[in-house]
mmCIF file of C-alpha atoms in Angstrom:
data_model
loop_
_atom_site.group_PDB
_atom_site.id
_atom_site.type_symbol
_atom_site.label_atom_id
_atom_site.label_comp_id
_atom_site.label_asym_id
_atom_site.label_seq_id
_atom_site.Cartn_x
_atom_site.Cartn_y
_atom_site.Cartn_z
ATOM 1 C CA UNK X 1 97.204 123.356 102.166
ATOM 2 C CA UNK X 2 96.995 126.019 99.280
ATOM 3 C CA UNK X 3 93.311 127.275 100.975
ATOM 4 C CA UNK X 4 95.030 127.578 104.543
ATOM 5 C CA UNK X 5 97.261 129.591 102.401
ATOM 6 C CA UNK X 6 95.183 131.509 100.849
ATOM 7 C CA UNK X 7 93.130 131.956 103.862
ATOM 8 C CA UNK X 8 95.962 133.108 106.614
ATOM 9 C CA UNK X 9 96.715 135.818 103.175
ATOM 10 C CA UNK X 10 93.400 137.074 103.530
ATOM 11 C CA UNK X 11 93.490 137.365 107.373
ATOM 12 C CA UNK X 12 96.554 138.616 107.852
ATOM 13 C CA UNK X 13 97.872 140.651 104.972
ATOM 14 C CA UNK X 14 101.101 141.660 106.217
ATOM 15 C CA UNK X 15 102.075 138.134 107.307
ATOM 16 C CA UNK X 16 103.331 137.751 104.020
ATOM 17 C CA UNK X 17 105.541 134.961 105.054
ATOM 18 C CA UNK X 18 103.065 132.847 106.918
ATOM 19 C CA UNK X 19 101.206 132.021 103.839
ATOM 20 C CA UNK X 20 104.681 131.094 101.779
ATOM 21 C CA UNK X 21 105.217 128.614 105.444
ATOM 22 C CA UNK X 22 102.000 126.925 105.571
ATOM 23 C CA UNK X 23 102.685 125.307 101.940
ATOM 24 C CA UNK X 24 106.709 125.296 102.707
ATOM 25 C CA UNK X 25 105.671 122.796 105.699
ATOM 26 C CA UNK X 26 102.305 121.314 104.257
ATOM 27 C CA UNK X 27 104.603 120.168 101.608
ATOM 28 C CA UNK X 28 106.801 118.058 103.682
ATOM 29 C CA UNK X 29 103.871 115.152 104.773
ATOM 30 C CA UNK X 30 103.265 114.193 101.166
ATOM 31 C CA UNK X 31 106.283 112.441 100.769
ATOM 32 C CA UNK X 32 106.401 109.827 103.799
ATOM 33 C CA UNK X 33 102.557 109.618 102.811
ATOM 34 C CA UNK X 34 103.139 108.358 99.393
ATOM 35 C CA UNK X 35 106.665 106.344 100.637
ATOM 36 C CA UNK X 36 103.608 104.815 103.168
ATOM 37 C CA UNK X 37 100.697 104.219 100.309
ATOM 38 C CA UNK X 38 103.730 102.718 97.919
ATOM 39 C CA UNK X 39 103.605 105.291 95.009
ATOM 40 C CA UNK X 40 105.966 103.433 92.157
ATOM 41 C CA UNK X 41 108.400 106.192 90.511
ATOM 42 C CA UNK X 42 106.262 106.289 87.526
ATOM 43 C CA UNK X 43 103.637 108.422 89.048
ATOM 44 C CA UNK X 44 105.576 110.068 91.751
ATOM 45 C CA UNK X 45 108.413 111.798 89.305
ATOM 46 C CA UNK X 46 105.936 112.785 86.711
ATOM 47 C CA UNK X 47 103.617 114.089 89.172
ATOM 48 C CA UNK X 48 106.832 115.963 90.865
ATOM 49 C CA UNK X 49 108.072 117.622 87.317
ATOM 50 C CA UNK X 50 103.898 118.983 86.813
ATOM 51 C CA UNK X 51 104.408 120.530 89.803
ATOM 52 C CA UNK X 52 107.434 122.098 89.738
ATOM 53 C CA UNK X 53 106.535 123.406 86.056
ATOM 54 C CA UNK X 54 103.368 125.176 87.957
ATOM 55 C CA UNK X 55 105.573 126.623 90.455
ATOM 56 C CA UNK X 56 107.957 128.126 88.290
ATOM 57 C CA UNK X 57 104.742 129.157 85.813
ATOM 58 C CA UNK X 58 103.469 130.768 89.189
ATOM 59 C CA UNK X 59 106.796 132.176 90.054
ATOM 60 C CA UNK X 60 106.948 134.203 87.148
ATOM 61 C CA UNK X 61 103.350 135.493 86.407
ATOM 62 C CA UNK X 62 101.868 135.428 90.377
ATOM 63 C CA UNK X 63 98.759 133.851 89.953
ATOM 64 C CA UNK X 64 98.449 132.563 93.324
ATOM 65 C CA UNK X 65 100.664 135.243 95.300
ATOM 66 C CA UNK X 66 100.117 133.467 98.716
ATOM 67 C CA UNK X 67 102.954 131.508 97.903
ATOM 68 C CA UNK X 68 105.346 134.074 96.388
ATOM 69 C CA UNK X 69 104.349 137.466 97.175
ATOM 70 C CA UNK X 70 107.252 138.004 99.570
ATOM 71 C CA UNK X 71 109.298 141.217 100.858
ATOM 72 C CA UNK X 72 112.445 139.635 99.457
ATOM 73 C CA UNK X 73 113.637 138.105 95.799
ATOM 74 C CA UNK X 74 113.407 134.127 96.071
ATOM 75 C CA UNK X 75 113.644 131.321 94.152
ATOM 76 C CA UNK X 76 112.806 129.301 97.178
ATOM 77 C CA UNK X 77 109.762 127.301 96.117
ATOM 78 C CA UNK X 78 110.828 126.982 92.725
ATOM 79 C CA UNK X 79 114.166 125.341 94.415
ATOM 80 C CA UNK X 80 111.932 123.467 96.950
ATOM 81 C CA UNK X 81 109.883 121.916 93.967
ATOM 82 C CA UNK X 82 112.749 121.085 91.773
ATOM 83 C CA UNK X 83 114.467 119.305 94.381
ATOM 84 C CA UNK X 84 111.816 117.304 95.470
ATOM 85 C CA UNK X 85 111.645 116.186 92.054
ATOM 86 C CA UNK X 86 114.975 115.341 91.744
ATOM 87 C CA UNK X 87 115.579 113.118 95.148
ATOM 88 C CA UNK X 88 112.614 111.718 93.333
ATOM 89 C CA UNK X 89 114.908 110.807 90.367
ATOM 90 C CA UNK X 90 117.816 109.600 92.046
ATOM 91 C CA UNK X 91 116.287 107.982 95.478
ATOM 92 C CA UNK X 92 112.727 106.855 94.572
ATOM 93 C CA UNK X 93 111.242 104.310 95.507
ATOM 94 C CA UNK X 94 115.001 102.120 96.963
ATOM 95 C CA UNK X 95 115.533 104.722 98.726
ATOM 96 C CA UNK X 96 112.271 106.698 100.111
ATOM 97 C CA UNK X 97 114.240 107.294 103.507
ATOM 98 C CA UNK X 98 116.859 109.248 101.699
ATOM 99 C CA UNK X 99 114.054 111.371 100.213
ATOM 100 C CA UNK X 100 112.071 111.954 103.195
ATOM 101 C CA UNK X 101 114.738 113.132 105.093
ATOM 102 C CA UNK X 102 115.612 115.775 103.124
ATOM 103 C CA UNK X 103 112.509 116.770 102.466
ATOM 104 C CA UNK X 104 111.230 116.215 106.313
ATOM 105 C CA UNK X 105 114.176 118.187 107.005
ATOM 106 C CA UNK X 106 113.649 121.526 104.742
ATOM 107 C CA UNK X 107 109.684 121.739 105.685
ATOM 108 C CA UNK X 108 109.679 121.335 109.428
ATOM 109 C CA UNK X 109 113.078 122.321 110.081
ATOM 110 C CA UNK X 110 113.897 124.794 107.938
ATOM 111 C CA UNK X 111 109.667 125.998 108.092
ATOM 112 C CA UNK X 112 109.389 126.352 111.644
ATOM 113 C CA UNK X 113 113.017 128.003 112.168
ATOM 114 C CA UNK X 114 112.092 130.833 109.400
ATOM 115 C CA UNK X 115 108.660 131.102 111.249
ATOM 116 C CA UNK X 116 110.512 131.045 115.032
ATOM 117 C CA UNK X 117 113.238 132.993 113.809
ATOM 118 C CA UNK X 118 110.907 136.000 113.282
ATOM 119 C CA UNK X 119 108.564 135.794 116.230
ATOM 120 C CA UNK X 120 111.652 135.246 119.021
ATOM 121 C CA UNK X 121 113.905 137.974 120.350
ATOM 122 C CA UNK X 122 117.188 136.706 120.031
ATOM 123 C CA UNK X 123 120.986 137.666 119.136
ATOM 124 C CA UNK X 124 120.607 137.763 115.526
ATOM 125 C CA UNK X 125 123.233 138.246 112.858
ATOM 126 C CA UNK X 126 123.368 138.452 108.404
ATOM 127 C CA UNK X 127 124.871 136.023 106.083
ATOM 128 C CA UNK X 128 124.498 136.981 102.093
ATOM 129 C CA UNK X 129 121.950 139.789 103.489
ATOM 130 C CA UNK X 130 119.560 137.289 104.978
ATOM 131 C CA UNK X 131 119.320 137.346 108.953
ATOM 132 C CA UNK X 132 119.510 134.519 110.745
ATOM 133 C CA UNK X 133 119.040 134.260 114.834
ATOM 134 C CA UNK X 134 119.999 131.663 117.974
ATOM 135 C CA UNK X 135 116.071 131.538 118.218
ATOM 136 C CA UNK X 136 115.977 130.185 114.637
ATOM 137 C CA UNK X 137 119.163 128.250 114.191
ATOM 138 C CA UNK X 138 118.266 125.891 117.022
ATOM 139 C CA UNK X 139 115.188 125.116 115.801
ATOM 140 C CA UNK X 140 116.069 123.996 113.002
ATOM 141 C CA UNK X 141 118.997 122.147 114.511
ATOM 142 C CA UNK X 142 116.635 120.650 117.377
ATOM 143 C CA UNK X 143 113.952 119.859 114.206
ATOM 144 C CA UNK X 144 116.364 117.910 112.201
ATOM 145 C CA UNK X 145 118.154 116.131 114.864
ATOM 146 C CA UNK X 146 114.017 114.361 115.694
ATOM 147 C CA UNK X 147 113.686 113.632 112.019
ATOM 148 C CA UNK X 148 116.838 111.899 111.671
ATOM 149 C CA UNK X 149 116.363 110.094 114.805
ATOM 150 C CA UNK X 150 112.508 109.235 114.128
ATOM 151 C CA UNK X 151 113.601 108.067 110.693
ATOM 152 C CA UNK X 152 116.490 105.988 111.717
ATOM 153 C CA UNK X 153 113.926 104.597 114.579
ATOM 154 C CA UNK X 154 111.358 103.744 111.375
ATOM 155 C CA UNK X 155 113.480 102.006 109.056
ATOM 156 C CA UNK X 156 115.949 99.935 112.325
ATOM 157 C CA UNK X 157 118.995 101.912 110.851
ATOM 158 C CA UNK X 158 122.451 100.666 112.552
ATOM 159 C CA UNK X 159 124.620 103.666 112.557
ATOM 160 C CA UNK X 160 127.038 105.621 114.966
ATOM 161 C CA UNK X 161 124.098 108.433 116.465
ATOM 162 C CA UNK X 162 127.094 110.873 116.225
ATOM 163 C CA UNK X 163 126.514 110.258 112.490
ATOM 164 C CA UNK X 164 123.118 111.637 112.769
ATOM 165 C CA UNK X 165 124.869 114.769 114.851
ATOM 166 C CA UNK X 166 127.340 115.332 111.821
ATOM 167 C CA UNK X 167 123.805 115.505 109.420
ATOM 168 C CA UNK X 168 122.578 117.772 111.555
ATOM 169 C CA UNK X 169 125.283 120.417 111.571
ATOM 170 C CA UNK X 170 125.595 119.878 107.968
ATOM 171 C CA UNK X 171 121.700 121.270 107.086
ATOM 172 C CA UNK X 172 122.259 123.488 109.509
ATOM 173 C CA UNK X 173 125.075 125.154 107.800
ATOM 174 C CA UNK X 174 123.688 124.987 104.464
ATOM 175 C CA UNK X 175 120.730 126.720 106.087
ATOM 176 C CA UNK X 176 122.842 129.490 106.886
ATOM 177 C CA UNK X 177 123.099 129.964 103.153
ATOM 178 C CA UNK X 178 120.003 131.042 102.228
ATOM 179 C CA UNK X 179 120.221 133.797 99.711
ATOM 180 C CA UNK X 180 117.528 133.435 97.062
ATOM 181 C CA UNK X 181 116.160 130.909 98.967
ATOM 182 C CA UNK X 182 118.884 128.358 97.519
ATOM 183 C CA UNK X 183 118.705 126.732 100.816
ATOM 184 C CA UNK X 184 115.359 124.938 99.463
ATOM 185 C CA UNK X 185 117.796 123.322 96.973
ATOM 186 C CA UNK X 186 121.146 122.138 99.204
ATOM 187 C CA UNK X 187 119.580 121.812 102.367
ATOM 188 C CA UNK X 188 116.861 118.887 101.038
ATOM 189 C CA UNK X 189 119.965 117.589 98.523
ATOM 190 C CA UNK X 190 122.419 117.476 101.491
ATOM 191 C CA UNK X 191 120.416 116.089 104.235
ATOM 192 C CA UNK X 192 119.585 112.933 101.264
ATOM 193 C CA UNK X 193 122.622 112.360 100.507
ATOM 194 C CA UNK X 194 124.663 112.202 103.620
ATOM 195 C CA UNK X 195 121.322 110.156 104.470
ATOM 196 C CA UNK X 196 122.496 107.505 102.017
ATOM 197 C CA UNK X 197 126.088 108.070 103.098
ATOM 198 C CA UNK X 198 125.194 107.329 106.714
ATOM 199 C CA UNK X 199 123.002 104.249 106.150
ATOM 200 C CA UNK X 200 125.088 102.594 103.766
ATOM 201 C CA UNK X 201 128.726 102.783 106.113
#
């Protein structure tokens, strides 16, 4: 994941974004991968906190810029890290579902919108100074609503499918708010928790 990184950075050096993607959405696999090989707490949360203590290391002193070196100021994959950490915390291991939707969620959905967003013409508009599009939004919208569904499919969840619609519009208005990249933090913590809302009704 980090060498695709490192490698679309050396091959396209003004796709600064792409890079900062590829691990954004690389990320997202290693959590249904580890709910699937059993990883107890014990080695998932301290594994999570190492991480996120690299990131923010990286974050300040750019040692691998493929991941930061953006046009824009972000705490996005500091956010990203720390979150996955905590839905870690709080949902791990009684609750992988909870954790892998959020975190399905912010990597694919939130990933492939940003990536989308660019690359199609569409009306476009700025929240917070950050520009959001139709092209993007409903990617992100049409992303989350096959995670949710796949998930709920996985785990023979009994719950209202409008429910799954209501999740839906709810990351996809936190993703509107995405300023600093702070979307990295509500969008993953949101999507969990109404998750554990939904499932538990």
């Amino acid at each position: 994941m980090l060498s695709a990184a490192v490698v679309c950075r050396v091959r396209w050096p003004n796709q600064r974004e792409l890079s900062r993607k590829i691990v954004h959405i690389g990320t997202g696999p290693v959590i249904p991968l580890a709910w699937w090989l059993g990883i107890p707490s014990d080695w998932a949360i301290p594994m999570a906190i190492l991480i996120t203590i690299v990131i923010l290391i990286n974050h300040r002193w750019r040692l691998l810029a493929a991941i930061e070196d953006v046009n824009r100021h972000s705490y996005g994959t500091v956010a990203y890290a720390l979150t996955i950490t905590l839905l870690l915390i709080f949902f791990w291991p009684e609750n992988a579902a909870a954790v892998c939707s959020g975190v399905l969620v912010m990597a694919f959905g939130d990933g492939l919108a940003g990536l989308i967003g660019r690359k199609v013409r569409s009306p476009n508009w700025l929240i917070w100074g950050q520009r959001k599009s139709i092209a993007g939004t409903l990617t992100m919208a049409v992303i989350t609503l096959i995670i949710l569904f796949t998930l709920s499919l996985l785990i023979d969840a009994s719950f209202h499918p409008l429910r799954i619609f209501a999740v839906t519009g709810l990351a996809v208005g936190l993703e509107q708010l995405s300023r600093w990249g702070i979307d990295n933090l509500t969008v993953p913590m949101g999507v969990a928790v109404a998750w554990s809302w939904m499932t538990a009704i």
